[in-house]
PDB file of C-alpha atoms in Angstrom:
ATOM      1  CA  UNK A  18      -8.827 -17.735  18.817  1.00 89.00           C
ATOM      2  CA  UNK A  19      -9.339 -17.598  15.052  1.00 94.00           C
ATOM      3  CA  UNK A  20      -9.442 -13.877  14.183  1.00 95.00           C
ATOM      4  CA  UNK A  21      -7.338 -10.817  15.005  1.00 94.00           C
ATOM      5  CA  UNK A  22      -9.568  -7.744  14.722  1.00 93.00           C
ATOM      6  CA  UNK A  23      -8.887  -4.132  13.697  1.00 90.00           C
ATOM      7  CA  UNK A  24      -6.570  -2.133  15.948  1.00 87.00           C
ATOM      8  CA  UNK A  25      -6.098  -4.698  18.722  1.00 89.00           C
ATOM      9  CA  UNK A  26      -2.375  -3.869  19.011  1.00 89.00           C
ATOM     10  CA  UNK A  27      -2.733  -0.138  18.333  1.00 87.00           C
ATOM     11  CA  UNK A  28      -0.081   2.003  20.058  1.00 85.00           C
ATOM     12  CA  UNK A  29       1.482  -0.978  21.818  1.00 88.00           C
ATOM     13  CA  UNK A  30       5.251  -1.492  22.106  1.00 90.00           C
ATOM     14  CA  UNK A  31       5.204  -5.144  21.047  1.00 90.00           C
ATOM     15  CA  UNK A  32       8.497  -6.153  19.428  1.00 90.00           C
ATOM     16  CA  UNK A  33       7.807  -9.838  18.782  1.00 91.00           C
ATOM     17  CA  UNK A  34       4.613 -11.542  17.663  1.00 90.00           C
ATOM     18  CA  UNK A  35       3.879 -15.239  17.339  1.00 93.00           C
ATOM     19  CA  UNK A  36       0.765 -16.201  15.391  1.00 94.00           C
ATOM     20  CA  UNK A  37      -0.597 -19.587  16.518  1.00 95.00           C
ATOM     21  CA  UNK A  38      -1.992 -22.374  14.347  1.00 96.00           C
ATOM     22  CA  UNK A  39      -5.604 -21.451  15.190  1.00 96.00           C
ATOM     23  CA  UNK A  40      -5.562 -18.006  13.467  1.00 96.00           C
ATOM     24  CA  UNK A  41      -7.532 -18.039  10.213  1.00 95.00           C
ATOM     25  CA  UNK A  42      -8.150 -14.333   9.622  1.00 95.00           C
ATOM     26  CA  UNK A  43      -6.283 -11.050  10.008  1.00 95.00           C
ATOM     27  CA  UNK A  44      -8.870  -8.287   9.685  1.00 94.00           C
ATOM     28  CA  UNK A  45      -8.184  -5.060   7.820  1.00 93.00           C
ATOM     29  CA  UNK A  46      -6.235  -2.776  10.143  1.00 92.00           C
ATOM     30  CA  UNK A  47      -5.225  -5.516  12.575  1.00 92.00           C
ATOM     31  CA  UNK A  48      -1.674  -4.157  12.513  1.00 91.00           C
ATOM     32  CA  UNK A  49      -2.371  -0.410  12.479  1.00 92.00           C
ATOM     33  CA  UNK A  50       0.031   1.539  14.698  1.00 89.00           C
ATOM     34  CA  UNK A  51       1.933  -1.645  15.559  1.00 87.00           C
ATOM     35  CA  UNK A  52       5.077   0.371  15.070  1.00 86.00           C
ATOM     36  CA  UNK A  53       7.778  -1.489  16.986  1.00 85.00           C
ATOM     37  CA  UNK A  54       7.202  -5.013  15.762  1.00 85.00           C
ATOM     38  CA  UNK A  55      10.436  -6.322  14.258  1.00 83.00           C
ATOM     39  CA  UNK A  56      10.332 -10.061  14.921  1.00 87.00           C
ATOM     40  CA  UNK A  57       7.607 -12.354  13.594  1.00 89.00           C
ATOM     41  CA  UNK A  58       6.948 -16.071  13.918  1.00 93.00           C
ATOM     42  CA  UNK A  59       4.027 -18.227  12.819  1.00 96.00           C
ATOM     43  CA  UNK A  60       3.226 -21.727  13.927  1.00 95.00           C
ATOM     44  CA  UNK A  61       4.304 -24.228  11.232  1.00 94.00           C
ATOM     45  CA  UNK A  62       0.888 -25.812  11.695  1.00 95.00           C
ATOM     46  CA  UNK A  63      -0.928 -22.654  10.588  1.00 95.00           C
ATOM     47  CA  UNK A  64      -2.499 -23.361   7.184  1.00 94.00           C
ATOM     48  CA  UNK A  65      -3.380 -19.756   6.339  1.00 96.00           C
ATOM     49  CA  UNK A  66      -0.283 -17.633   6.990  1.00 96.00           C
ATOM     50  CA  UNK A  67       3.472 -17.925   6.694  1.00 96.00           C
ATOM     51  CA  UNK A  68       6.616 -15.862   7.306  1.00 95.00           C
ATOM     52  CA  UNK A  69       8.600 -14.986   4.183  1.00 94.00           C
ATOM     53  CA  UNK A  70      12.283 -14.051   4.459  1.00 91.00           C
ATOM     54  CA  UNK A  71      11.870 -13.544   8.198  1.00 89.00           C
ATOM     55  CA  UNK A  72      10.272 -10.103   7.822  1.00 90.00           C
ATOM     56  CA  UNK A  73       6.961 -10.528   5.983  1.00 94.00           C
ATOM     57  CA  UNK A  74       3.642 -12.113   6.872  1.00 96.00           C
ATOM     58  CA  UNK A  75       2.025 -13.559   3.760  1.00 97.00           C
ATOM     59  CA  UNK A  76      -1.359 -15.238   3.421  1.00 97.00           C
ATOM     60  CA  UNK A  77      -3.705 -16.913   0.971  1.00 95.00           C
ATOM     61  CA  UNK A  78      -6.648 -15.390  -0.885  1.00 92.00           C
ATOM     62  CA  UNK A  79      -7.872 -18.956  -1.350  1.00 92.00           C
ATOM     63  CA  UNK A  80      -7.340 -21.142   1.751  1.00 87.00           C
ATOM     64  CA  UNK A  81      -7.489 -24.261  -0.422  1.00 88.00           C
ATOM     65  CA  UNK A  82      -4.629 -23.036  -2.591  1.00 89.00           C
ATOM     66  CA  UNK A  83      -0.928 -23.430  -1.863  1.00 90.00           C
ATOM     67  CA  UNK A  84      -0.039 -19.922  -3.035  1.00 93.00           C
ATOM     68  CA  UNK A  85       0.546 -17.170  -0.464  1.00 96.00           C
ATOM     69  CA  UNK A  86      -0.493 -14.234  -2.641  1.00 97.00           C
ATOM     70  CA  UNK A  87      -1.353 -11.534  -0.071  1.00 98.00           C
ATOM     71  CA  UNK A  88       1.286  -9.480   1.726  1.00 98.00           C
ATOM     72  CA  UNK A  89      -0.182  -8.746   5.170  1.00 97.00           C
ATOM     73  CA  UNK A  90       2.624  -7.187   7.137  1.00 95.00           C
ATOM     74  CA  UNK A  91       6.258  -6.144   6.963  1.00 95.00           C
ATOM     75  CA  UNK A  92       8.483  -5.697  10.025  1.00 92.00           C
ATOM     76  CA  UNK A  93       8.797  -2.016  10.848  1.00 91.00           C
ATOM     77  CA  UNK A  94      12.596  -1.927  10.848  1.00 91.00           C
ATOM     78  CA  UNK A  95      12.853  -2.775   7.150  1.00 93.00           C
ATOM     79  CA  UNK A  96      14.730  -0.239   4.993  1.00 94.00           C
ATOM     80  CA  UNK A  97      14.218  -1.578   1.481  1.00 94.00           C
ATOM     81  CA  UNK A  98      12.128  -4.295  -0.114  1.00 95.00           C
ATOM     82  CA  UNK A  99      11.404  -6.014  -3.392  1.00 95.00           C
ATOM     83  CA  UNK A 100       7.811  -7.226  -3.543  1.00 96.00           C
ATOM     84  CA  UNK A 101       7.864 -10.984  -4.294  1.00 93.00           C
ATOM     85  CA  UNK A 102       6.506 -12.044  -7.720  1.00 94.00           C
ATOM     86  CA  UNK A 103       3.746 -14.227  -6.224  1.00 96.00           C
ATOM     87  CA  UNK A 104       2.040 -11.339  -4.387  1.00 97.00           C
ATOM     88  CA  UNK A 105      -1.274 -10.155  -5.900  1.00 97.00           C
ATOM     89  CA  UNK A 106      -2.362  -7.818  -3.115  1.00 98.00           C
ATOM     90  CA  UNK A 107      -0.491  -5.589  -0.695  1.00 98.00           C
ATOM     91  CA  UNK A 108      -2.937  -5.629   2.169  1.00 97.00           C
ATOM     92  CA  UNK A 109      -4.294  -2.702   4.187  1.00 97.00           C
ATOM     93  CA  UNK A 110      -1.700  -1.083   6.501  1.00 96.00           C
ATOM     94  CA  UNK A 111       1.019  -3.567   5.423  1.00 97.00           C
ATOM     95  CA  UNK A 112       3.815  -0.961   5.567  1.00 96.00           C
ATOM     96  CA  UNK A 113       2.110   1.780   7.591  1.00 95.00           C
ATOM     97  CA  UNK A 114       4.592   3.767   9.690  1.00 93.00           C
ATOM     98  CA  UNK A 115       7.664   1.934   8.367  1.00 94.00           C
ATOM     99  CA  UNK A 116       9.741   5.005   9.156  1.00 92.00           C
ATOM    100  CA  UNK A 117      12.998   3.449   7.921  1.00 93.00           C
ATOM    101  CA  UNK A 118      11.542   2.325   4.607  1.00 93.00           C
ATOM    102  CA  UNK A 119      13.039   4.290   1.714  1.00 91.00           C
ATOM    103  CA  UNK A 120      13.122   1.946  -1.270  1.00 93.00           C
ATOM    104  CA  UNK A 121      10.313  -0.199  -2.711  1.00 95.00           C
ATOM    105  CA  UNK A 122      10.729  -2.164  -5.921  1.00 94.00           C
ATOM    106  CA  UNK A 123       8.722  -4.818  -7.722  1.00 93.00           C
ATOM    107  CA  UNK A 124       9.882  -7.984  -9.477  1.00 88.00           C
ATOM    108  CA  UNK A 125       9.839  -7.949 -13.281  1.00 86.00           C
ATOM    109  CA  UNK A 126       7.002 -10.466 -13.395  1.00 91.00           C
ATOM    110  CA  UNK A 127       4.995  -8.570 -10.771  1.00 94.00           C
ATOM    111  CA  UNK A 128       1.399  -9.714 -10.240  1.00 96.00           C
ATOM    112  CA  UNK A 129       0.229  -7.065  -7.741  1.00 98.00           C
ATOM    113  CA  UNK A 130      -3.286  -5.895  -8.630  1.00 98.00           C
ATOM    114  CA  UNK A 131      -4.312  -4.047  -5.459  1.00 98.00           C
ATOM    115  CA  UNK A 132      -2.406  -1.718  -3.158  1.00 98.00           C
ATOM    116  CA  UNK A 133      -4.624  -1.671  -0.081  1.00 98.00           C
ATOM    117  CA  UNK A 134      -5.818   1.029   2.272  1.00 98.00           C
ATOM    118  CA  UNK A 135      -3.001   2.952   3.967  1.00 97.00           C
ATOM    119  CA  UNK A 136      -0.584   0.267   2.741  1.00 97.00           C
ATOM    120  CA  UNK A 137       2.416   2.636   2.570  1.00 97.00           C
ATOM    121  CA  UNK A 138       1.040   5.495   4.670  1.00 97.00           C
ATOM    122  CA  UNK A 139       3.556   7.562   6.628  1.00 96.00           C
ATOM    123  CA  UNK A 140       6.689   5.901   5.246  1.00 96.00           C
ATOM    124  CA  UNK A 141       9.815   7.696   4.028  1.00 95.00           C
ATOM    125  CA  UNK A 142       9.934   6.441   0.454  1.00 96.00           C
ATOM    126  CA  UNK A 143      11.174   9.058  -2.007  1.00 95.00           C
ATOM    127  CA  UNK A 144      10.017   7.555  -5.290  1.00 96.00           C
ATOM    128  CA  UNK A 145       7.995   4.612  -6.506  1.00 96.00           C
ATOM    129  CA  UNK A 146       7.285   2.960  -9.844  1.00 95.00           C
ATOM    130  CA  UNK A 147       3.801   1.461  -9.884  1.00 96.00           C
ATOM    131  CA  UNK A 148       3.851  -1.780 -11.888  1.00 94.00           C
ATOM    132  CA  UNK A 149       1.651  -2.354 -14.923  1.00 95.00           C
ATOM    133  CA  UNK A 150      -0.442  -4.996 -13.137  1.00 97.00           C
ATOM    134  CA  UNK A 151      -1.868  -2.674 -10.451  1.00 98.00           C
ATOM    135  CA  UNK A 152      -5.586  -1.970 -10.981  1.00 98.00           C
ATOM    136  CA  UNK A 153      -6.525  -0.264  -7.707  1.00 98.00           C
ATOM    137  CA  UNK A 154      -4.654   2.101  -5.420  1.00 98.00           C
ATOM    138  CA  UNK A 155      -6.981   2.175  -2.430  1.00 98.00           C
ATOM    139  CA  UNK A 156      -7.842   4.801   0.194  1.00 98.00           C
ATOM    140  CA  UNK A 157      -4.822   6.524   1.720  1.00 98.00           C
ATOM    141  CA  UNK A 158      -2.392   4.034   0.182  1.00 98.00           C
ATOM    142  CA  UNK A 159       0.493   6.537   0.063  1.00 98.00           C
ATOM    143  CA  UNK A 160      -0.921   9.261   2.315  1.00 97.00           C
ATOM    144  CA  UNK A 161       1.507  11.288   4.412  1.00 96.00           C
ATOM    145  CA  UNK A 162       4.558  10.010   2.529  1.00 96.00           C
ATOM    146  CA  UNK A 163       5.978  13.503   2.829  1.00 95.00           C
ATOM    147  CA  UNK A 164       9.285  12.646   1.156  1.00 96.00           C
ATOM    148  CA  UNK A 165       7.651  11.061  -1.883  1.00 96.00           C
ATOM    149  CA  UNK A 166       8.701  13.245  -4.812  1.00 96.00           C
ATOM    150  CA  UNK A 167       8.158  10.999  -7.807  1.00 96.00           C
ATOM    151  CA  UNK A 168       5.485   8.510  -8.917  1.00 97.00           C
ATOM    152  CA  UNK A 169       5.987   6.641 -12.178  1.00 95.00           C
ATOM    153  CA  UNK A 170       3.425   4.437 -13.884  1.00 94.00           C
ATOM    154  CA  UNK A 171       4.302   1.693 -16.349  1.00 87.00           C
ATOM    155  CA  UNK A 172       3.341   2.157 -19.971  1.00 83.00           C
ATOM    156  CA  UNK A 173      -0.242   1.001 -20.613  1.00 87.00           C
ATOM    157  CA  UNK A 174      -0.790   0.540 -16.863  1.00 95.00           C
ATOM    158  CA  UNK A 175      -3.932  -1.332 -15.837  1.00 97.00           C
ATOM    159  CA  UNK A 176      -4.737   1.191 -13.083  1.00 98.00           C
ATOM    160  CA  UNK A 177      -8.454   2.075 -13.092  1.00 97.00           C
ATOM    161  CA  UNK A 178      -9.096   3.660  -9.671  1.00 98.00           C
ATOM    162  CA  UNK A 179      -7.161   6.095  -7.503  1.00 98.00           C
ATOM    163  CA  UNK A 180      -8.749   5.947  -4.054  1.00 98.00           C
ATOM    164  CA  UNK A 181      -9.702   8.723  -1.658  1.00 97.00           C
ATOM    165  CA  UNK A 182      -6.661  10.449  -0.129  1.00 97.00           C
ATOM    166  CA  UNK A 183      -4.459   7.895  -1.904  1.00 98.00           C
ATOM    167  CA  UNK A 184      -1.680  10.453  -2.465  1.00 97.00           C
ATOM    168  CA  UNK A 185      -2.469  12.904   0.338  1.00 96.00           C
ATOM    169  CA  UNK A 186       0.285  15.248   1.484  1.00 95.00           C
ATOM    170  CA  UNK A 187       3.154  14.244  -0.815  1.00 96.00           C
ATOM    171  CA  UNK A 188       6.031  16.284  -2.260  1.00 95.00           C
ATOM    172  CA  UNK A 189       5.354  15.435  -5.916  1.00 95.00           C
ATOM    173  CA  UNK A 190       5.554  18.273  -8.427  1.00 94.00           C
ATOM    174  CA  UNK A 191       4.056  16.522 -11.438  1.00 94.00           C
ATOM    175  CA  UNK A 192       1.813  13.532 -12.077  1.00 94.00           C
ATOM    176  CA  UNK A 193       0.770  11.762 -15.262  1.00 95.00           C
ATOM    177  CA  UNK A 194      -2.551   9.944 -14.924  1.00 96.00           C
ATOM    178  CA  UNK A 195      -2.504   6.581 -16.756  1.00 96.00           C
ATOM    179  CA  UNK A 196      -4.809   6.002 -19.694  1.00 96.00           C
ATOM    180  CA  UNK A 197      -7.145   3.437 -18.090  1.00 97.00           C
ATOM    181  CA  UNK A 198      -7.894   5.405 -14.903  1.00 97.00           C
ATOM    182  CA  UNK A 199     -11.641   5.930 -14.810  1.00 97.00           C
ATOM    183  CA  UNK A 200     -12.040   7.488 -11.382  1.00 97.00           C
ATOM    184  CA  UNK A 201      -9.987   9.776  -9.166  1.00 97.00           C
ATOM    185  CA  UNK A 202     -11.693   9.612  -5.779  1.00 97.00           C
ATOM    186  CA  UNK A 203     -12.362  12.346  -3.230  1.00 95.00           C
ATOM    187  CA  UNK A 204      -9.295  14.249  -2.009  1.00 95.00           C
ATOM    188  CA  UNK A 205      -6.938  11.853  -3.826  1.00 96.00           C
ATOM    189  CA  UNK A 206      -4.139  14.452  -4.061  1.00 96.00           C
ATOM    190  CA  UNK A 207      -5.166  16.782  -1.226  1.00 94.00           C
ATOM    191  CA  UNK A 208      -2.397  18.838   0.425  1.00 94.00           C
ATOM    192  CA  UNK A 209       0.140  18.090  -2.317  1.00 94.00           C
ATOM    193  CA  UNK A 210       1.411  21.634  -1.994  1.00 92.00           C
ATOM    194  CA  UNK A 211       4.227  21.220  -4.534  1.00 92.00           C
ATOM    195  CA  UNK A 212       1.986  19.746  -7.250  1.00 93.00           C
ATOM    196  CA  UNK A 213       1.805  22.171 -10.151  1.00 90.00           C
ATOM    197  CA  UNK A 214       1.365  20.043 -13.268  1.00 90.00           C
ATOM    198  CA  UNK A 215      -1.080  17.253 -14.133  1.00 92.00           C
ATOM    199  CA  UNK A 216      -1.072  15.442 -17.452  1.00 92.00           C
ATOM    200  CA  UNK A 217      -3.179  12.637 -18.843  1.00 93.00           C
ATOM    201  CA  UNK A 218      -2.062   9.871 -21.158  1.00 93.00           C
ATOM    202  CA  UNK A 219      -3.379   9.993 -24.714  1.00 91.00           C
ATOM    203  CA  UNK A 220      -6.902   8.600 -25.149  1.00 93.00           C
ATOM    204  CA  UNK A 221      -7.577   8.891 -21.408  1.00 95.00           C
ATOM    205  CA  UNK A 222     -10.635   6.935 -20.212  1.00 96.00           C
ATOM    206  CA  UNK A 223     -11.164   9.169 -17.175  1.00 96.00           C
ATOM    207  CA  UNK A 224     -14.848   9.534 -16.284  1.00 95.00           C
ATOM    208  CA  UNK A 225     -14.906  11.048 -12.792  1.00 95.00           C
ATOM    209  CA  UNK A 226     -12.798  13.480 -10.769  1.00 93.00           C
ATOM    210  CA  UNK A 227     -14.387  13.655  -7.328  1.00 94.00           C
ATOM    211  CA  UNK A 228     -14.702  16.621  -4.976  1.00 86.00           C
ATOM    212  CA  UNK A 229     -11.458  18.074  -3.649  1.00 89.00           C
ATOM    213  CA  UNK A 230      -9.236  15.673  -5.572  1.00 89.00           C
ATOM    214  CA  UNK A 231      -6.523  18.316  -5.984  1.00 87.00           C
ATOM    215  CA  UNK A 232      -7.414  20.601  -3.072  1.00 81.00           C
ATOM    216  CA  UNK A 233      -4.599  22.840  -1.822  1.00 71.00           C
ATOM    217  CA  UNK A 234      -2.259  22.030  -4.678  1.00 72.00           C
ATOM    218  CA  UNK A 235      -0.866  24.796  -6.871  1.00 65.00           C
ATOM    219  CA  UNK A 236      -1.616  23.509 -10.338  1.00 70.00           C
ATOM    220  CA  UNK A 237      -0.376  25.679 -13.174  1.00 62.00           C
ATOM    221  CA  UNK A 238      -1.224  23.354 -16.033  1.00 56.00           C
ATOM    222  CA  UNK A 239      -3.588  20.447 -16.581  1.00 63.00           C
TER     223      UNK A 239
END
C-alpha cells in the first residue's frame, strides 16, 4: 500500500494510527471526519512522513529534500498549537473538527504560504492572526468556526486569494481585506451574520468579488 485516499477513515472511531514505511502519499481529505484520532506513529523507515512533537504528521513537498514542510494532520485532542517555522503549507483538513482547539499561533519566522481546504473547519478558535507569508486561504479553510470573532492580517500581507466559503459562518463583526488580495471567491463570508463592517487597505489591488461573497451578512459600511 502506497496511498491513503480521500475519506477512507470517515466517521470511524479510530484512536491510534500507524503509518507504515510503504506509504508515499496522503491524498487531500484522507483524514476528513477522523475525529477521535489522538495517537499517531509512523515507521522510522518511512521516507516521506514523520511525527513531530508526538501530535503532528508532517511531510515533504519534495521527496528528495530533507525538509518536512507540509503539516498534514494534528491529533484531535490538541488544545493549542504554534505552527513550526519550517511549515510552508497547512494541508487540507489538517485541523478539521479539532473541537478542543482554541489557540493557534505562528512562529515569528513563519513560512506558511497556503492554508488548505477546510484546514481549520469546525474548530473552536476564537481569534487568529494570519501571518504575512500566507498567499492563499483555500476553500472552507475556516468555515463553521462559529466562535471565531477576530481575524487579523499582518501589515503588507502577501495574501492574494480568499477561497470559496473560506470564512463561512463565523462570528466576526469586522474585517479588513489586505492590500494584495485580488480575488474574494464565491460565498467567502456567507452566513457571517454578525459582520457589519468591511474595510480595504489603502491602494487595494482587489479585482474580483464573486457571487454571494457576503451573503446573509448585515453590512452597514464598506
